[in-house]
XYZ file of C-alpha atoms in Angstrom:
665
model
C 63.669 181.189 63.862
C 61.432 181.440 66.879
C 63.403 181.744 70.086
C 63.925 178.518 71.948
C 61.557 179.819 74.645
C 58.739 180.033 72.066
C 59.247 176.556 70.589
C 56.596 174.064 71.760
C 57.357 170.349 72.166
C 55.062 167.402 72.861
C 55.510 164.535 75.302
C 56.660 162.321 72.415
C 59.335 164.849 71.409
C 60.516 165.163 75.012
C 60.809 161.366 75.127
C 63.024 161.398 72.010
C 65.204 164.171 73.423
C 65.701 162.229 76.658
C 66.002 158.839 74.970
C 63.149 157.253 76.939
C 59.601 156.111 76.330
C 56.649 158.460 76.471
C 55.364 156.698 79.587
C 58.557 157.699 81.423
C 57.965 161.366 80.569
C 54.375 161.139 81.803
C 55.727 159.610 85.007
C 58.214 162.479 85.449
C 55.391 164.932 84.982
C 53.356 163.287 87.756
C 56.203 162.742 90.209
C 58.194 165.958 89.891
C 56.634 169.247 90.904
C 59.453 171.034 89.088
C 58.513 169.588 85.680
C 57.644 172.466 83.313
C 54.024 173.567 83.100
C 52.001 173.105 79.956
C 52.087 176.112 77.607
C 49.634 174.894 74.943
C 47.920 171.957 73.310
C 45.193 169.996 75.072
C 44.977 167.814 78.161
C 45.313 164.763 75.926
C 48.184 166.239 73.885
C 49.937 168.935 75.941
C 52.784 171.122 74.697
C 55.722 172.467 76.708
C 58.426 175.082 76.245
C 61.530 173.577 74.645
C 63.817 175.892 76.644
C 62.176 174.959 79.946
C 62.253 171.265 79.081
C 65.944 171.421 78.133
C 66.795 173.189 81.387
C 64.818 170.633 83.421
C 66.412 167.650 81.655
C 69.916 169.028 82.162
C 69.360 169.865 85.825
C 67.982 166.363 86.434
C 70.706 164.577 84.373
C 68.173 163.140 81.944
C 69.551 164.467 78.638
C 70.973 161.731 76.406
C 74.189 162.015 74.366
C 72.361 162.795 71.109
C 70.225 165.404 72.815
C 71.904 168.139 70.771
C 70.378 166.880 67.522
C 67.040 166.182 69.169
C 66.961 169.714 70.572
C 67.704 171.126 67.120
C 64.837 169.467 65.269
C 61.886 171.141 67.088
C 63.418 174.503 66.266
C 63.597 173.669 62.559
C 60.006 172.437 62.733
C 58.976 175.678 64.455
C 60.022 177.638 61.381
C 56.528 176.766 60.243
C 57.048 176.455 56.496
C 57.874 173.054 55.010
C 60.010 174.679 52.332
C 61.899 177.014 54.670
C 62.708 174.173 57.052
C 63.894 171.994 54.152
C 66.034 174.723 52.611
C 67.482 175.534 56.039
C 68.466 171.904 56.652
C 70.053 171.731 53.184
C 72.077 174.902 53.812
C 73.115 173.607 57.243
C 74.337 170.431 55.553
C 76.499 172.465 53.177
C 78.076 174.433 55.984
C 78.689 171.337 58.111
C 81.100 170.197 55.399
C 82.915 173.534 55.502
C 81.373 175.109 52.399
C 81.089 178.879 52.316
C 77.922 180.374 53.770
C 75.493 181.853 51.276
C 72.423 183.994 51.796
C 69.204 182.543 50.392
C 66.419 185.141 50.040
C 63.892 182.429 50.866
C 65.420 182.021 54.347
C 64.578 184.412 57.159
C 67.256 185.888 59.452
C 66.023 183.584 62.217
C 66.504 180.579 59.914
C 70.029 181.758 59.087
C 70.830 181.901 62.795
C 69.561 178.351 63.293
C 71.578 177.172 60.274
C 74.778 178.520 61.814
C 74.043 176.748 65.095
C 73.246 173.472 63.310
C 76.447 173.734 61.282
C 78.525 174.119 64.445
C 76.826 171.102 66.002
C 77.321 169.067 62.819
C 81.034 169.810 62.653
C 81.301 168.764 66.292
C 79.161 165.594 66.207
C 79.677 164.515 62.591
C 78.354 166.285 59.461
C 76.947 163.216 57.735
C 75.206 161.875 60.842
C 73.764 165.237 61.883
C 72.509 166.128 58.406
C 71.066 162.636 57.944
C 69.235 162.929 61.253
C 67.677 166.299 60.346
C 66.772 165.122 56.829
C 65.010 162.021 58.141
C 63.083 164.036 60.723
C 61.992 166.451 58.004
C 60.848 163.585 55.780
C 58.979 161.953 58.679
C 57.208 165.238 59.432
C 56.023 165.568 55.822
C 55.478 161.915 54.938
C 51.959 162.631 53.666
C 53.232 165.181 51.144
C 56.488 163.607 50.017
C 56.767 160.121 48.562
C 60.280 158.710 48.801
C 61.764 155.502 47.427
C 62.500 153.148 50.353
C 66.260 152.528 50.668
C 65.928 148.777 50.101
C 63.939 149.284 46.898
C 66.363 151.982 45.733
C 69.273 149.581 46.278
C 67.469 146.858 44.305
C 66.743 149.203 41.392
C 70.356 150.378 41.300
C 71.647 146.804 41.359
C 69.363 145.771 38.490
C 70.424 148.718 36.349
C 74.148 148.341 36.972
C 74.120 144.579 36.454
C 72.203 144.765 33.179
C 74.188 147.735 31.854
C 76.850 147.268 29.196
C 79.411 149.694 30.653
C 81.531 147.166 32.535
C 84.898 148.422 31.364
C 85.611 150.472 34.451
C 85.058 153.784 32.647
C 83.045 156.529 34.332
C 79.344 155.658 34.568
C 76.793 158.450 34.251
C 73.615 157.850 36.261
C 70.587 160.123 35.895
C 67.421 160.425 37.973
C 65.026 162.882 36.268
C 62.644 163.063 39.267
C 65.119 162.617 42.094
C 63.222 163.958 45.125
C 65.686 163.962 48.010
C 68.094 161.659 46.169
C 67.299 158.172 47.473
C 67.908 156.440 44.125
C 71.105 158.337 43.346
C 72.461 157.675 46.844
C 71.776 153.963 46.344
C 73.515 154.076 42.965
C 76.538 155.717 44.577
C 76.713 152.944 47.182
C 76.421 150.273 44.477
C 79.178 151.844 42.343
C 82.054 152.149 44.802
C 84.373 150.117 42.600
C 84.157 152.484 39.597
C 83.973 156.218 38.930
C 80.429 157.568 38.800
C 78.776 160.811 37.757
C 75.416 161.353 39.494
C 72.896 163.691 37.858
C 69.513 164.565 39.320
C 66.615 166.849 38.498
C 63.803 167.889 40.846
C 61.144 170.572 40.331
C 60.587 171.160 44.082
C 63.258 173.626 45.239
C 63.415 172.292 48.809
C 63.756 168.677 47.663
C 66.413 169.641 45.112
C 68.445 171.475 47.752
C 68.210 168.539 50.156
C 69.224 166.089 47.421
C 72.257 168.222 46.562
C 73.329 168.391 50.207
C 72.787 164.679 50.662
C 74.707 163.623 47.569
C 77.573 165.955 48.388
C 78.292 163.631 51.309
C 77.890 160.552 49.117
C 80.328 162.002 46.569
C 83.181 162.660 48.967
C 85.451 160.124 47.204
C 87.213 161.677 44.228
C 85.745 159.119 41.822
C 82.110 160.178 42.520
C 80.677 163.512 41.401
C 77.128 164.750 41.861
C 75.074 167.541 40.342
C 71.444 168.350 41.147
C 69.503 170.873 39.086
C 66.086 172.328 39.890
C 63.521 172.088 37.117
C 60.722 170.097 35.504
C 62.282 167.290 33.489
C 59.333 166.887 31.144
C 58.552 170.558 30.470
C 62.020 172.141 30.696
C 64.686 169.442 30.966
C 67.829 170.999 32.521
C 69.873 167.997 31.305
C 68.676 168.162 27.719
C 71.286 166.585 25.454
C 73.022 164.670 28.269
C 73.624 160.981 27.580
C 73.533 158.582 30.530
C 74.562 154.971 30.983
C 71.841 154.391 33.576
C 68.533 156.114 34.312
C 66.736 155.379 37.575
C 63.313 156.878 38.140
C 60.407 156.750 40.567
C 58.148 159.211 38.714
C 55.051 160.915 40.103
C 52.028 158.686 39.471
C 48.700 159.706 37.921
C 49.660 163.304 37.140
C 47.170 164.792 34.694
C 48.876 168.165 34.219
C 52.165 166.787 32.933
C 52.374 168.845 29.726
C 50.283 166.902 27.216
C 49.381 169.954 25.121
C 52.777 171.679 25.345
C 54.739 168.537 24.418
C 52.543 167.125 21.644
C 55.359 167.291 19.043
C 58.291 166.579 21.361
C 60.995 164.426 19.724
C 61.288 162.279 22.852
C 58.092 160.425 21.926
C 59.820 157.895 19.673
C 57.235 155.275 20.592
C 54.192 157.533 20.300
C 52.630 160.526 22.029
C 51.677 159.425 25.559
C 47.921 159.789 26.132
C 46.898 162.480 28.593
C 46.003 159.739 31.102
C 49.368 157.955 30.750
C 51.998 160.312 32.247
C 54.107 157.352 33.367
C 54.712 156.431 29.720
C 55.991 159.977 29.171
C 58.569 159.399 31.923
C 59.571 156.051 30.370
C 60.254 157.694 27.009
C 62.041 160.605 28.682
C 64.355 158.074 30.352
C 65.003 156.339 27.031
C 65.797 159.681 25.363
C 68.700 160.134 27.790
C 70.204 156.651 27.384
C 73.227 155.988 25.253
C 73.448 152.779 23.173
C 73.133 149.784 25.466
C 72.187 151.959 28.426
C 69.707 150.660 30.985
C 66.720 152.334 32.614
C 64.794 150.995 35.614
C 61.507 152.789 36.251
C 59.040 152.176 39.084
C 55.502 151.994 37.681
C 51.956 151.563 38.979
C 50.611 148.154 37.891
C 47.764 149.615 35.819
C 50.253 150.965 33.240
C 50.981 147.380 32.186
C 47.426 146.840 30.976
C 45.536 150.120 30.489
C 43.931 150.320 27.064
C 45.164 153.844 26.389
C 48.823 152.836 26.499
C 48.760 149.621 24.469
C 50.276 151.182 21.301
C 53.289 152.523 23.170
C 53.720 149.213 25.016
C 53.596 147.430 21.666
C 56.261 149.715 20.211
C 58.526 149.195 23.234
C 58.211 145.439 22.701
C 58.723 145.442 18.927
C 61.843 147.615 19.230
C 63.390 145.270 21.786
C 63.556 148.151 24.288
C 61.463 146.690 27.092
C 63.434 143.768 28.484
C 61.687 142.872 31.743
C 58.728 143.679 33.991
C 59.070 142.742 37.658
C 55.991 142.724 39.906
C 57.001 143.644 43.470
C 55.258 142.573 46.695
C 52.623 144.965 48.056
C 54.209 147.269 50.617
C 57.378 147.871 48.598
C 56.668 151.615 48.200
C 53.785 154.063 48.175
C 51.003 153.271 47.499
C 51.662 150.300 49.763
C 48.426 148.445 49.017
C 49.326 147.488 45.420
C 51.998 145.415 43.710
C 54.122 148.018 41.933
C 56.139 147.071 38.853
C 59.736 147.668 37.801
C 60.168 148.186 34.073
C 63.684 147.385 32.837
C 64.521 148.969 29.473
C 67.567 148.961 27.201
C 68.405 151.562 24.553
C 69.547 150.639 21.055
C 68.747 147.010 21.740
C 66.684 145.999 18.713
C 69.498 144.179 16.928
C 70.342 142.174 20.009
C 66.784 141.378 20.957
C 65.944 137.737 21.581
C 62.320 138.121 20.632
C 61.073 137.627 24.156
C 60.564 139.559 27.376
C 61.253 138.397 30.927
C 58.196 138.727 33.139
C 58.768 138.226 36.863
C 56.206 137.805 39.616
C 58.337 138.591 42.664
C 55.351 139.296 44.905
C 55.509 135.841 46.504
C 59.290 135.832 46.823
C 59.373 138.879 49.080
C 56.152 138.412 51.001
C 56.507 138.288 54.763
C 53.263 136.425 55.371
C 49.871 137.492 56.548
C 46.999 139.069 54.680
C 47.940 142.720 55.191
C 50.552 144.509 53.111
C 53.662 145.069 55.195
C 57.337 145.577 54.454
C 58.626 142.850 52.104
C 61.390 140.428 52.981
C 63.987 142.430 51.060
C 66.729 139.830 51.487
C 64.606 137.076 49.948
C 63.351 139.432 47.246
C 66.898 140.490 46.356
C 68.097 136.884 46.113
C 65.181 136.006 43.844
C 65.730 138.953 41.502
C 69.484 138.241 41.358
C 68.736 134.649 40.324
C 66.589 135.997 37.491
C 69.345 138.417 36.408
C 71.867 135.581 36.367
C 69.575 133.572 34.097
C 69.106 136.392 31.566
C 72.675 137.766 31.647
C 74.255 136.991 28.225
C 77.755 137.118 29.713
C 77.000 134.409 32.249
C 76.393 130.754 31.566
C 72.828 130.069 30.516
C 70.656 129.112 33.444
C 67.037 128.160 33.762
C 64.756 130.869 35.016
C 63.628 130.315 38.583
C 60.026 129.582 39.370
C 58.075 132.837 39.318
C 59.709 134.132 36.138
C 59.059 133.399 32.474
C 60.398 134.333 29.063
C 57.364 135.315 27.007
C 57.594 135.631 23.230
C 56.469 138.782 21.464
C 53.827 136.885 19.539
C 52.139 136.050 22.840
C 52.328 139.642 24.075
C 51.391 141.608 20.952
C 47.671 140.944 20.998
C 44.793 143.410 21.210
C 45.549 144.180 24.865
C 49.384 144.079 25.034
C 49.014 143.226 28.713
C 52.412 143.096 30.442
C 51.148 142.070 33.890
C 53.527 139.285 35.027
C 50.852 137.401 36.949
C 49.005 136.779 33.684
C 51.890 134.728 32.296
C 53.698 133.379 35.358
C 51.892 130.444 36.907
C 52.508 129.526 40.528
C 54.192 126.201 41.075
C 53.298 123.437 43.486
C 56.142 124.597 45.729
C 54.672 128.100 45.922
C 50.965 127.370 45.840
C 50.797 124.480 48.305
C 51.838 126.572 51.342
C 49.335 129.218 50.272
C 46.592 126.633 50.093
C 47.626 125.252 53.461
C 47.495 128.756 55.013
C 44.070 129.366 53.481
C 42.725 126.071 54.771
C 44.111 126.820 58.231
C 42.420 130.224 58.241
C 39.227 128.611 56.936
C 39.291 126.139 59.826
C 39.813 128.911 62.384
C 36.929 130.910 60.923
C 34.669 127.867 60.994
C 35.507 127.294 64.650
C 34.801 130.933 65.526
C 31.601 130.872 63.488
C 30.442 127.694 65.189
C 31.109 129.114 68.649
C 29.420 132.432 67.874
C 26.466 130.627 66.307
C 26.148 128.468 69.401
C 25.895 131.601 71.564
C 23.234 133.096 69.310
C 21.312 129.823 69.026
C 21.145 129.717 72.803
C 19.438 133.094 73.096
C 15.974 132.853 74.634
C 13.818 134.942 72.321
C 10.420 133.834 73.648
C 9.784 137.002 75.664
C 6.776 139.206 75.039
C 8.307 141.838 72.812
C 5.028 143.690 72.350
C 5.007 144.829 75.977
C 8.099 147.005 75.452
C 7.429 150.570 74.358
C 9.539 152.169 71.638
C 10.779 155.672 71.055
C 12.007 157.264 67.875
C 15.375 158.923 67.387
C 13.525 162.219 67.151
C 11.857 161.570 70.537
C 15.215 160.724 72.142
C 16.795 163.873 70.709
C 13.989 166.029 72.114
C 14.348 164.293 75.496
C 18.071 165.098 75.568
C 19.196 161.437 75.484
C 21.189 162.034 72.314
C 22.174 164.724 69.843
C 21.594 164.226 66.114
C 23.739 165.920 63.464
C 23.516 165.444 59.719
C 26.582 165.313 57.474
C 27.200 167.981 54.855
C 28.524 168.299 51.331
C 32.020 169.855 51.603
C 32.613 173.061 49.599
C 33.911 172.652 46.059
C 37.632 172.009 46.053
C 37.831 171.392 49.801
C 38.264 167.604 49.572
C 41.821 166.433 48.899
C 42.825 162.983 47.676
C 45.905 162.863 49.912
C 46.150 163.672 53.637
C 47.315 167.223 54.355
C 50.756 167.817 55.834
C 49.448 168.601 59.302
C 46.096 168.020 60.919
C 43.283 167.215 58.557
C 40.362 164.841 58.873
C 39.173 162.021 56.576
C 35.786 162.382 54.868
C 33.342 159.448 54.671
C 30.582 159.486 52.055
C 27.749 157.176 51.009
C 29.632 156.151 47.807
C 32.552 155.095 50.039
C 30.180 152.782 51.914
C 28.711 151.355 48.724
C 32.190 150.621 47.361
C 33.450 149.403 50.760
C 36.619 151.494 50.437
C 36.594 153.523 53.647
C 37.105 157.310 53.549
C 38.369 158.351 50.119
C 39.168 162.021 50.751
C 40.520 164.480 53.307
C 39.660 167.940 54.595
C 42.484 170.234 55.650
C 40.385 171.410 58.587
C 37.283 170.159 60.370
C 35.856 173.671 60.641
C 32.155 173.702 59.676
C 32.202 169.915 59.117
C 30.083 167.398 61.016
C 32.642 165.098 62.625
C 31.966 161.674 64.096
C 34.085 161.118 67.199
C 34.957 157.701 68.671
C 31.862 156.384 70.475
C 29.354 158.210 68.244
C 26.732 156.135 66.451
C 26.885 156.716 62.692
C 23.824 156.017 60.547
C 23.719 155.839 56.743
C 20.343 157.232 55.720
C 20.200 155.759 52.199
C 18.361 152.490 51.648
C 21.110 150.957 49.472
C 23.748 151.571 52.159
C 21.510 151.571 55.257
C 23.458 150.650 58.369
C 24.369 151.877 61.832
C 27.548 151.336 63.791
C 29.557 152.712 66.696
C 32.387 154.763 65.222
C 35.917 153.762 66.204
C 39.277 155.182 65.186
C 40.137 158.759 64.321
C 37.539 161.534 64.031
C 35.891 161.469 60.593
C 33.895 164.114 58.725
C 30.547 162.894 57.391
C 29.133 163.608 53.954
C 25.459 164.015 52.998
C 22.961 161.355 54.188
C 25.292 160.267 56.993
C 24.329 161.120 60.562
C 26.219 161.243 63.856
C 24.304 160.401 67.024
C 26.048 161.187 70.305
C 24.434 159.521 73.311
C 24.265 160.644 76.911
C 25.949 157.635 78.584
C 23.753 157.767 81.686
C 20.668 157.390 79.498
C 21.675 155.354 76.436
C 24.205 152.630 75.581
C 25.784 153.392 72.187
C 26.045 149.746 71.060
C 22.438 149.110 72.117
C 21.334 152.137 70.084
C 23.315 151.045 67.003
C 21.914 147.509 67.248
C 18.333 148.781 67.369
C 18.820 151.220 64.511
C 20.454 148.845 62.003
C 17.659 146.253 62.091
C 16.424 145.907 58.459
C 12.769 146.107 59.517
C 13.505 149.371 61.293
C 15.006 150.841 58.146
C 12.035 149.712 56.044
C 9.448 151.311 58.320
C 11.398 154.585 58.352
C 11.994 154.593 54.607
C 10.832 157.380 52.346
C 10.851 157.722 48.575
C 11.973 160.892 46.841
C 12.136 160.966 43.047
C 14.646 158.289 42.025
C 16.258 157.531 45.407
C 15.048 155.696 48.491
C 16.053 157.313 51.758
C 15.634 156.554 55.430
C 14.249 159.204 57.766
C 16.678 158.772 60.648
C 14.394 160.635 63.066
C 11.709 157.962 62.540
C 13.991 155.028 63.382
C 12.724 153.236 66.489
C 14.550 152.297 69.685
C 13.337 150.034 72.496
C 12.610 151.785 75.764
C 14.648 149.824 78.311
C 16.488 150.596 81.548
C 20.220 151.115 81.101
C 21.040 147.755 82.717
C 18.803 145.928 80.219
C 20.235 147.980 77.366
C 23.648 146.577 78.207
C 22.340 143.007 78.048
C 20.901 143.699 74.612
C 24.134 145.450 73.670
C 26.111 142.232 74.189
C 23.638 140.315 72.026
C 23.795 142.953 69.283
C 27.612 142.819 69.326
C 27.531 139.046 68.964
C 25.154 139.327 65.999
C 27.508 141.850 64.384
C 30.492 139.556 64.973
C 28.519 136.675 63.440
C 27.852 138.773 60.336
C 31.541 139.705 60.072
C 32.623 136.076 60.304
C 30.148 135.061 57.597
C 31.473 137.801 55.284
C 35.097 136.789 55.854
C 34.272 133.127 55.337
C 32.466 133.928 52.091
C 35.475 135.805 50.683
C 37.965 133.160 51.777
C 35.754 130.340 50.487
C 35.438 131.990 47.078
C 39.208 132.322 46.888
C 39.673 128.662 47.765
C 37.139 127.568 45.144
C 38.890 129.609 42.446
C 42.361 128.418 43.475
C 41.335 124.773 43.575
C 39.517 124.999 40.247
C 42.519 126.591 38.519
C 44.842 123.894 39.839
C 42.549 120.970 39.054
C 42.008 122.107 35.470
C 45.783 121.862 34.887
C 45.804 118.176 35.902
C 47.525 118.541 39.277
C 46.113 115.371 40.873
C 48.912 112.756 41.089
C 48.421 109.776 38.787
C 46.691 106.716 40.200
C 45.035 108.493 43.142
């Protein structure tokens, strides 16, 4: 552990320690000459000595009651290694509960010293609260590396599994999570099972996550009727719970893993429904869960939506249906869990259920039930979503009185599902009702009206532009001329080295990478670099130009710094000589791109140095800049209106073809 004097903290961390906003800390720094001096970082993001900050806060009576925990976290973070910090927090959690200290060879002597201090604080301020605080801070610090199941979703999955399970006699229930991470699903299962004895079993291949899950569940299993055991290992390749039979399996497996053991496990007996294709690792996890279930046991598995329809997995899906194993598929609202942009599915499966099968499957489109409104994916309305799913469970529960399925759910017969595609996507079979669709239509029409108003106003501004001036009298310069004159700097993007681009953001730092294919697909940056060293990075305010005819454009970059791939260029203006929005407006004119175009073999490129720019005084540039911005806004409104209009046309057509007009009107 670095000494407290060597631990750096940011303004945001100081604000958390003191229990105030960051603005208050900035104010202290300006008003008090005694505030500690900066020891690192930058002017925009300075760093200070934790020891000096603590001393200053105490001497000025600005340390809040929970300052002890807040002062601990930066020191864990300063250990440097994600794994060492995680293992240290797990060991501290053990000792907070009075367990005997043990020496882990993966922990340095400094980490051991910090563990002892954290354990003393935890015993004084509450073991569960202190450990939970450190665990959450660790997860927040590594959110880009570690995908956890949100507590509300974990609670919903546990409720579904326990309600649909057959073990209602009060006997001990065994619950297994074969990819448990830090134990979110098992903790939720423990909370949902307080009225009966429970055995919690978890497996996790990451040693730090396994240790944290064990420490976390030790607190959850304090009552005598709850036991917990976490084992480190790879459930698919070397299952540490091989031969164990569970009543319930809960799983949020890793998605899209290609190296899951396809070759090594080709003849594994778990594949009762067929060998999962190399590209279908999620179906391997489904069959692994089923292999651990006893007769009548229930598994609830979180799945990416593509698994319900991908061609490669249709045989296994068909077998799950024919055997009566797959009982329900529930489509969740976008934002329920990572990745937040898609509607993930819950697959509900029962073991040994063929004889009791009803010949149909319950498909549930819960996306509307838990949506909070708006076009962007945000956190679902978990209360509404839970009520909706419970109403579905009541309707399909054989021990309850038969009830009609609520709108948004349907019982679909096997004959309708077992076609050439075996598509289990709920939205394909669950039609929206008038009650659901009418508010959506009303919202769309309201947005359409707002867009029309904005478009009309913007068009009126553009229609009023006086464009009768003598354009020929204005001289033009090229980008190359302006670069030579020192009015701007021109840098061309580069192809990153092989293996340098990552699909997921790195744990710390990192910079997104924008490429021409990203522009053509309109997806935004699709990769990340761990470091911006040797990369050409567009900073906010730079003009970015795409030098390929198919994607030709120019815009003023906003947002975080972004590395540029080949055929993308960053132009940085000298503000006293050039207005960035004026420059971008001149460059993106289609005629400008055509005159600067070149042809090389099979691709058409734009020579950025030949692009032309009007020669105008800075004051006139700013007038043109406003006009260019209005034109760009006009184009954006037209694009949004086109997409919304297409959606309205499709929605209206689908509803009219089902005869939705009231009779006699």
